[in-house]
CSV table of C-alpha atoms and ligand atoms in Angstrom, one decimal:
chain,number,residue,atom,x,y,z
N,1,UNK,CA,-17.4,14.1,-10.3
N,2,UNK,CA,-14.1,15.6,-11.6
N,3,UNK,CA,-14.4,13.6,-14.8
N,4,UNK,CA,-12.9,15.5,-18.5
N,5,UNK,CA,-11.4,18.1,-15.8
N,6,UNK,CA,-7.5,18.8,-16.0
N,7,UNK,CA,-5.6,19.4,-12.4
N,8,UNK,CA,-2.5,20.6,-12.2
N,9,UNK,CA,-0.5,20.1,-9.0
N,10,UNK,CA,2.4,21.4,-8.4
N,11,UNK,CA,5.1,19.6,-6.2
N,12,UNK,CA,3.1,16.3,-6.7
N,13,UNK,CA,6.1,13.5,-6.5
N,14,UNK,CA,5.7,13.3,-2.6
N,15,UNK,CA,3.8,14.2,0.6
N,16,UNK,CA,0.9,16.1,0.5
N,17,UNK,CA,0.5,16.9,-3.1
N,18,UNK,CA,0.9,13.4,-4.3
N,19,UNK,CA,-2.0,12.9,-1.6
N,20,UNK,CA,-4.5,16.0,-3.4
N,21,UNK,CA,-3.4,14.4,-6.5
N,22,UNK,CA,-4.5,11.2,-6.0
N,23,UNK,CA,-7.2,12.1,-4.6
N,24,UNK,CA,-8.3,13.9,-7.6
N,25,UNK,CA,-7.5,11.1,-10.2
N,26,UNK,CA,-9.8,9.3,-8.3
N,27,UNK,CA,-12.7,11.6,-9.0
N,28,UNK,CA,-11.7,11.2,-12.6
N,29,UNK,CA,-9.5,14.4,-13.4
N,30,UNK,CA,-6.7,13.6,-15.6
N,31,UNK,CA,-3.6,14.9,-13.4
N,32,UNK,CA,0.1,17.4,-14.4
N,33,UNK,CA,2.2,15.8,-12.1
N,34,UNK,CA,5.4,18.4,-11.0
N,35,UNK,CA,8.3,18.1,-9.0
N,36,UNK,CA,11.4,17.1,-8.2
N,37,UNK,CA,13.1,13.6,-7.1
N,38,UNK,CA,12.0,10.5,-9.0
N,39,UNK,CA,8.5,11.0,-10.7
N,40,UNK,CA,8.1,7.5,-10.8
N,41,UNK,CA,6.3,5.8,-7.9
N,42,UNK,CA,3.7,8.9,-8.5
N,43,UNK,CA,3.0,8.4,-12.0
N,44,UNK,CA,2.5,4.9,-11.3
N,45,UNK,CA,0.0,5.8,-8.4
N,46,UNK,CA,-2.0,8.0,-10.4
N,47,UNK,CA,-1.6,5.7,-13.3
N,48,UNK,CA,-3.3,3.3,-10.9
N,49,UNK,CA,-6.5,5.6,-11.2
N,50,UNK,CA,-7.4,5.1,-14.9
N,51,UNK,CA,-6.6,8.4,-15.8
N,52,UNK,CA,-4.7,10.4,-18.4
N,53,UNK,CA,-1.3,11.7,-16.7
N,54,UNK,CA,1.8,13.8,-17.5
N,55,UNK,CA,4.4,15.4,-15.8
N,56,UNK,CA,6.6,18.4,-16.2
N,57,UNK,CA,10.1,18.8,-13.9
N,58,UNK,CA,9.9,22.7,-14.0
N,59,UNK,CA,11.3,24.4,-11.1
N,60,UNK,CA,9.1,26.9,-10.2
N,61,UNK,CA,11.4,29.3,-8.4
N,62,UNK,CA,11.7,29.7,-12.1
N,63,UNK,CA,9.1,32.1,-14.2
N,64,UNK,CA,10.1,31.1,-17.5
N,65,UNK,CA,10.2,27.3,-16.5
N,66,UNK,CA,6.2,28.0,-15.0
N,67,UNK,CA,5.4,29.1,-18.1
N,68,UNK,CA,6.9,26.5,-20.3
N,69,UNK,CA,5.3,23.9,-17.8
N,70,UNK,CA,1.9,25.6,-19.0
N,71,UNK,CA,2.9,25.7,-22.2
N,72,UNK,CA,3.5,21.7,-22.1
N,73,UNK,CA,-0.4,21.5,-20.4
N,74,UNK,CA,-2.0,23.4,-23.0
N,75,UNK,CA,-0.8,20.7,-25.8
N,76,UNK,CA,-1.2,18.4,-23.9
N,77,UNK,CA,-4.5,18.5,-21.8
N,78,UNK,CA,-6.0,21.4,-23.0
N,79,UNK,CA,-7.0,24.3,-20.6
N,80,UNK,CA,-6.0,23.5,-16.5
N,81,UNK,CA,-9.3,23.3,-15.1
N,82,UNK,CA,-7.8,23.0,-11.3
N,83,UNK,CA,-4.5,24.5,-10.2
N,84,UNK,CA,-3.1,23.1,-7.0
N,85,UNK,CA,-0.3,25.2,-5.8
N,86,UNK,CA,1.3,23.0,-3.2
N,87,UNK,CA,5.0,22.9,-4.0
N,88,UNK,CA,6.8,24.6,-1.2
N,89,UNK,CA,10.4,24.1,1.1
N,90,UNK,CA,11.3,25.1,4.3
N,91,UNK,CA,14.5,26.1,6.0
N,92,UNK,CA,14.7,27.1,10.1
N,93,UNK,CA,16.8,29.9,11.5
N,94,UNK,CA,16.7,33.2,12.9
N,95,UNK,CA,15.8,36.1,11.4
N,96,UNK,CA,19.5,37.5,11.9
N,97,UNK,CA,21.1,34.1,11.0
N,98,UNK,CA,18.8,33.9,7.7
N,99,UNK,CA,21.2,32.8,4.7
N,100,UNK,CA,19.8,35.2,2.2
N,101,UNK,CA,19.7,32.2,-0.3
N,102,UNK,CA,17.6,30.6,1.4
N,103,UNK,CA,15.4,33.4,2.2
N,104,UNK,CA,15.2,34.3,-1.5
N,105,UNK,CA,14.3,30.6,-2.3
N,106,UNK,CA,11.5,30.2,0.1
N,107,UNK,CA,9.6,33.0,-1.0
N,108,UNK,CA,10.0,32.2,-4.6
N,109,UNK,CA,8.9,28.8,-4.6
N,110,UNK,CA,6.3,29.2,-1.6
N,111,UNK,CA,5.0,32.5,-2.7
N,112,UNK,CA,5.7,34.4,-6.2
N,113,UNK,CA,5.3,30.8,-7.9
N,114,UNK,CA,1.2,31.1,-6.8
N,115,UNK,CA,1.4,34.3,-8.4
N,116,UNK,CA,3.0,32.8,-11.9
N,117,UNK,CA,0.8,29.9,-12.4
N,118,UNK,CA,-2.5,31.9,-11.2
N,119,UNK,CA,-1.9,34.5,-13.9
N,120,UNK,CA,-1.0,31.7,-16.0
N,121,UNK,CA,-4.6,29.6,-15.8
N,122,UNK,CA,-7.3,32.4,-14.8
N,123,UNK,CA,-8.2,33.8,-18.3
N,124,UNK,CA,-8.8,29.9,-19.1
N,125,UNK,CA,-10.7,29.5,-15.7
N,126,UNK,CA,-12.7,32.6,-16.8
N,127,UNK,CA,-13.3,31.8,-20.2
N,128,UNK,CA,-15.0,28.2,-19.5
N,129,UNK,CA,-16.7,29.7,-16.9
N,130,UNK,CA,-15.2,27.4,-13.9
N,131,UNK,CA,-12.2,26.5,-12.3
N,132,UNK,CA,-10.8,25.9,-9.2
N,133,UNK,CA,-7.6,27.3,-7.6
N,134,UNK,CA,-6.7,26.0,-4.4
N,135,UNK,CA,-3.1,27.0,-2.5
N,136,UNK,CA,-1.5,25.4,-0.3
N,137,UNK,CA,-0.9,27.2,2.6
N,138,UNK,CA,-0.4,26.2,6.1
N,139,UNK,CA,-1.3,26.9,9.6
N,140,UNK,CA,2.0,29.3,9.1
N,141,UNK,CA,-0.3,31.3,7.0
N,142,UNK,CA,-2.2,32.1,10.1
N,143,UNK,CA,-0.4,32.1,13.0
N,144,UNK,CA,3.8,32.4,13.3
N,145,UNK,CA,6.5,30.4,14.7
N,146,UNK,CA,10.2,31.5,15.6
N,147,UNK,CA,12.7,30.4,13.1
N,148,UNK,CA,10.4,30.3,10.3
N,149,UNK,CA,10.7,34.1,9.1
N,150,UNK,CA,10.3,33.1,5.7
N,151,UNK,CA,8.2,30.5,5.9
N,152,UNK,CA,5.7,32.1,7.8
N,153,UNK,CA,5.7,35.2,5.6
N,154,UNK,CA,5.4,33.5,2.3
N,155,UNK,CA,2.8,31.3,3.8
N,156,UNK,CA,0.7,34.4,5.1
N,157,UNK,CA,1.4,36.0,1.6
N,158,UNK,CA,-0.5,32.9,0.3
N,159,UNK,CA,-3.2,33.5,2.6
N,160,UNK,CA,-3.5,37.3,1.3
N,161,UNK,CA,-3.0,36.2,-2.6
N,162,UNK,CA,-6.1,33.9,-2.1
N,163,UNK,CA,-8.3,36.5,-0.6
N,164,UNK,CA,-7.5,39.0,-3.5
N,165,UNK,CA,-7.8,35.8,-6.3
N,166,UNK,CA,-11.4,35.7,-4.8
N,167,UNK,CA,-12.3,38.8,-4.9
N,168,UNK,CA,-11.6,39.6,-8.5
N,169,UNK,CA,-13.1,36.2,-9.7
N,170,UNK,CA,-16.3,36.3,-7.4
N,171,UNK,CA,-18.7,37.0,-10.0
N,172,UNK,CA,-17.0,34.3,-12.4
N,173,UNK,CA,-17.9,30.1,-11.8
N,174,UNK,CA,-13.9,30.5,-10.5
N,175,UNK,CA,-13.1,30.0,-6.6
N,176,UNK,CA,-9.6,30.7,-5.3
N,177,UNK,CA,-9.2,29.0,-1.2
N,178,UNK,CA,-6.4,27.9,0.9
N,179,UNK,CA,-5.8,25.0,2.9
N,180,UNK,CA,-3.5,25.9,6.5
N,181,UNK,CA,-2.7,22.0,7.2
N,182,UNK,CA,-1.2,21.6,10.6
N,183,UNK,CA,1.5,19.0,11.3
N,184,UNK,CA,1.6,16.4,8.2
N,185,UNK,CA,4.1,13.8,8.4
N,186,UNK,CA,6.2,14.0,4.6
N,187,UNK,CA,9.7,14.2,3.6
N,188,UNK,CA,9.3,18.0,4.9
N,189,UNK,CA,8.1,17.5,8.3
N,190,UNK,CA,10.6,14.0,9.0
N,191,UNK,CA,13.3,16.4,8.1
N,192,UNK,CA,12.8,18.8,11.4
N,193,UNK,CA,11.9,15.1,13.4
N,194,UNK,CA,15.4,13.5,12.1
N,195,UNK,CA,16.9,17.1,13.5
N,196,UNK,CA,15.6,16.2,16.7
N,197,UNK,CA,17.1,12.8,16.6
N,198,UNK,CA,20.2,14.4,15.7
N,199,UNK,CA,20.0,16.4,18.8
N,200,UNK,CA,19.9,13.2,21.1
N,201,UNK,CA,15.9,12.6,21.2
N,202,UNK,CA,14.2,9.6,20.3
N,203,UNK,CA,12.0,8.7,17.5
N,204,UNK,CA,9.0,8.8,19.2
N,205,UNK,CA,9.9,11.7,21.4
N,206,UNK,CA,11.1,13.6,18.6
N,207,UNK,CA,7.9,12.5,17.0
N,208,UNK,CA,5.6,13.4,20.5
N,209,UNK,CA,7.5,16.6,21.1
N,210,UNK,CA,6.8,18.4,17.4
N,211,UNK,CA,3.1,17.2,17.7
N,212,UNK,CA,2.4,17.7,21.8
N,213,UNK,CA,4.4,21.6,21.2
N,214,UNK,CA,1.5,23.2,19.0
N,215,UNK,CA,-1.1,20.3,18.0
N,216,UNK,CA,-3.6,19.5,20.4
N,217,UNK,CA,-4.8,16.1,18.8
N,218,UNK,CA,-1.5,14.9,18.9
N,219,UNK,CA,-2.2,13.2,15.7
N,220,UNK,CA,-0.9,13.9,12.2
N,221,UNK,CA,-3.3,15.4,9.6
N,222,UNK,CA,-2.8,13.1,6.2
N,223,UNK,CA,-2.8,13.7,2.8
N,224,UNK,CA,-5.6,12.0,2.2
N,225,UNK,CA,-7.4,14.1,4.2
N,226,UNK,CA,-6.3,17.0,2.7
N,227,UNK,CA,-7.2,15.3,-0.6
N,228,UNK,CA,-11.1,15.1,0.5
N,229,UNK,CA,-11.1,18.4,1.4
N,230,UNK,CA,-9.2,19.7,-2.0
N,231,UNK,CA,-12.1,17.5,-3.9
N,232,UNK,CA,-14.9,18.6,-1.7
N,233,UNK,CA,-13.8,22.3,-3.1
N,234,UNK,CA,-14.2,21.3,-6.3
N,235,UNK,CA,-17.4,20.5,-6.2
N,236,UNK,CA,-20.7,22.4,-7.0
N,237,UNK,CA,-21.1,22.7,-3.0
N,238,UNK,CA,-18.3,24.5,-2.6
N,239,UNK,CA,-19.4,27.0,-5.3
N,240,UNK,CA,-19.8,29.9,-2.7
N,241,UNK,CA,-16.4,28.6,-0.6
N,242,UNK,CA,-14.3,31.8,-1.9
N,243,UNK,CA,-11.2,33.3,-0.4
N,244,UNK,CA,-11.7,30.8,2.3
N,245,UNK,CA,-8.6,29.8,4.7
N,246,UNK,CA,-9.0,26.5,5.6
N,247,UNK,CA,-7.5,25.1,8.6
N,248,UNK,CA,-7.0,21.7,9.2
N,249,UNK,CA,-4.5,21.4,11.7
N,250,UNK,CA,-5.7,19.1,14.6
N,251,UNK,CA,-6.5,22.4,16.7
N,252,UNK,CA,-3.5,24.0,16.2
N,253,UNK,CA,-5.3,27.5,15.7
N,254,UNK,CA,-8.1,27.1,18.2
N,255,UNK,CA,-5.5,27.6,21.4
Y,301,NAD,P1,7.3,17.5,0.5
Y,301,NAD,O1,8.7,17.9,0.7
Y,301,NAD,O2,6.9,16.1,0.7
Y,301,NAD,O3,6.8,17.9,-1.0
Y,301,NAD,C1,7.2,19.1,-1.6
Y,301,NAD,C2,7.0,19.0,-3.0
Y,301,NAD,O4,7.4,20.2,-3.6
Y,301,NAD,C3,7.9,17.9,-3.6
Y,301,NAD,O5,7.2,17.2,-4.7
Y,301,NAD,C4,9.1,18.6,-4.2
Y,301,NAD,O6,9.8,18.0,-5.2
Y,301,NAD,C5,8.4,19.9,-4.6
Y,301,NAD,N1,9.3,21.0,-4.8
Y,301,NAD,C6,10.2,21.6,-4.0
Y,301,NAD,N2,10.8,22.6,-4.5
Y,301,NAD,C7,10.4,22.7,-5.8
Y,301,NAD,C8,10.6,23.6,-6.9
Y,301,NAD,N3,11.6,24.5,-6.8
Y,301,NAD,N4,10.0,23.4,-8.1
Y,301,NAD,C9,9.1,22.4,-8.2
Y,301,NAD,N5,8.7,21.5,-7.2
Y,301,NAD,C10,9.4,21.7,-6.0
Y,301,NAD,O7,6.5,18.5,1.4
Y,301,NAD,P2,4.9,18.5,1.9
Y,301,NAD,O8,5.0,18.4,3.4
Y,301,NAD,O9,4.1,17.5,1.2
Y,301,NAD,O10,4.6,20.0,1.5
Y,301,NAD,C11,3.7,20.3,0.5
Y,301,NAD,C12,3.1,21.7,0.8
Y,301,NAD,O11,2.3,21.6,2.0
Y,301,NAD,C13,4.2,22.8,1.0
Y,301,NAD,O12,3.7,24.0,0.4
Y,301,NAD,C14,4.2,22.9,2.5
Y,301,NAD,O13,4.6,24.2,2.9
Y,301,NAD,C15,2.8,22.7,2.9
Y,301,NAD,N6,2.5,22.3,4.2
Y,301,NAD,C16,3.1,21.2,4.7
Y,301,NAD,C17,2.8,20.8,6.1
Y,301,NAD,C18,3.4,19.6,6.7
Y,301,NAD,O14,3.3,19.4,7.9
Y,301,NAD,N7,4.0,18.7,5.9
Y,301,NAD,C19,2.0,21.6,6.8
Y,301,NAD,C20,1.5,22.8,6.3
Y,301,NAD,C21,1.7,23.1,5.0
């Protein structure tokens, strides 16, 4: 389906953008892996797929790293055809307790890097007439929790940036859309399970608590779930999906 398309996902060495990722490759778009860690064991999954790959380390609380990163695409691949903006961290505090570093990282990485790499591949998009831009968000972009002030504004920032994407592009073959997973177990969500356990809990009531507090399946959503709903937006049926904010979260937002 996705065959001679280019995706570029960022924060694609783990969790759920390796999942999207995957998922892609193996609808035949050739894949610009990003992130940190070791790249490795996800080149060699999408590698797996039969498709070109690459991979560019830049850090995009960075602008000038984005658009080298782009740069490296275009000589590369060609135009991006599909921009996945999934990189994002988290950090949990109160609002008065915030370290301002922290603060300041979150909202670059979660929020003014969908900004950079949109701007970056829409007059491509335009130009060929299609493309595909799909943000991560989360659940966070919909509904708050305490402790996540930053979080949950970048992530409802993303929510807003993919409304306004959509609007300007809806008379072009280019949809913008968000995904609002719920509770996903990766590296990001083991973290605030392991500060459970810290805390005296057991694996699987650390593991039951974080689920049975605000997801009513009790179940995890996976990445490759996410990754069939990524590829279904890229397909023709989705043409008229625009500025969409998809939850899939378990039931998290029906309560
Ligand atoms: P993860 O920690 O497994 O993956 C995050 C990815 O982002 C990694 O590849 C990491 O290297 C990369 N990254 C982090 N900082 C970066 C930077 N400065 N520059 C480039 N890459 C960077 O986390 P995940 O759970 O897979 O999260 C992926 C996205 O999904 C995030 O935007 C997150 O907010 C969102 N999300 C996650 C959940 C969940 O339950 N896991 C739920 C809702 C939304």
């Amino acid at each position: 389906m996705l065959k001679g398309k280019t995706a570029l996902v960022t924060g694609s060495t783990s969790g759920i953008g390796l999942g999207i990722a995957t998922a892609l490759a193996k609808q035949g778009a050739n894949i610009i892996l990003n992130g940190f860690g070791d790249a490795a064991p996800a080149k060699a999954q999408i590698a797996r797929q039969g498709v070109k790959y690459g991979y560019h380390n830049a850090d995009l609380s960075d602008p000038q790293q984005i658009a080298a990163m782009f740069d490296y695409a275009q000589a590369e691949f060609g135009d991006v055809d599909i921009l996945v903006n999934n990189a994002g961290i988290q950090h949990v505090a109160p609002v008065d307790e915030f370290p301002l570093d922290k603060w300041n990282a979150i909202i670059a990485i979660n929020l003014s890097a969908v900004f950079h790499t949109s701007r970056l591949a829409i007059p491509a998009m335009k130009a060929n007439g299609w493309g595909r831009i799909i943000n991560i968000a989360s659940v966070h972009g919909l509904v708050a929790s305490k402790e996540k002030s930053a979080y949950v504004a970048a992530k409802h920032g993303v929510v807003g940036l993919t409304k306004t994407t959509a609007l300007e592009l809806a008379r072009t073959g280019v949809t913008c859309n968000a995904l609002c997973p719920g509770w996903v177990l990766t590296p990001l969500v083991q973290q605030q399970i392991d500060a459970r356990i810290a805390k005296g809990q057991s694996p699987e009531a650390a593991r039951d608590g974080l689920l049975g507090e605000k997801q009513p399946s009790g179940e995890f959503v996976t990445p490759e779930q996410l990754g069939a709903l990524a590829c279904f937006l890229c397909s023709d049926a989705a043409a008229q999906v625009r500025g969409a904010a998809w939850n899939m979260d378990g039931g998290w937002v029906a309560q």
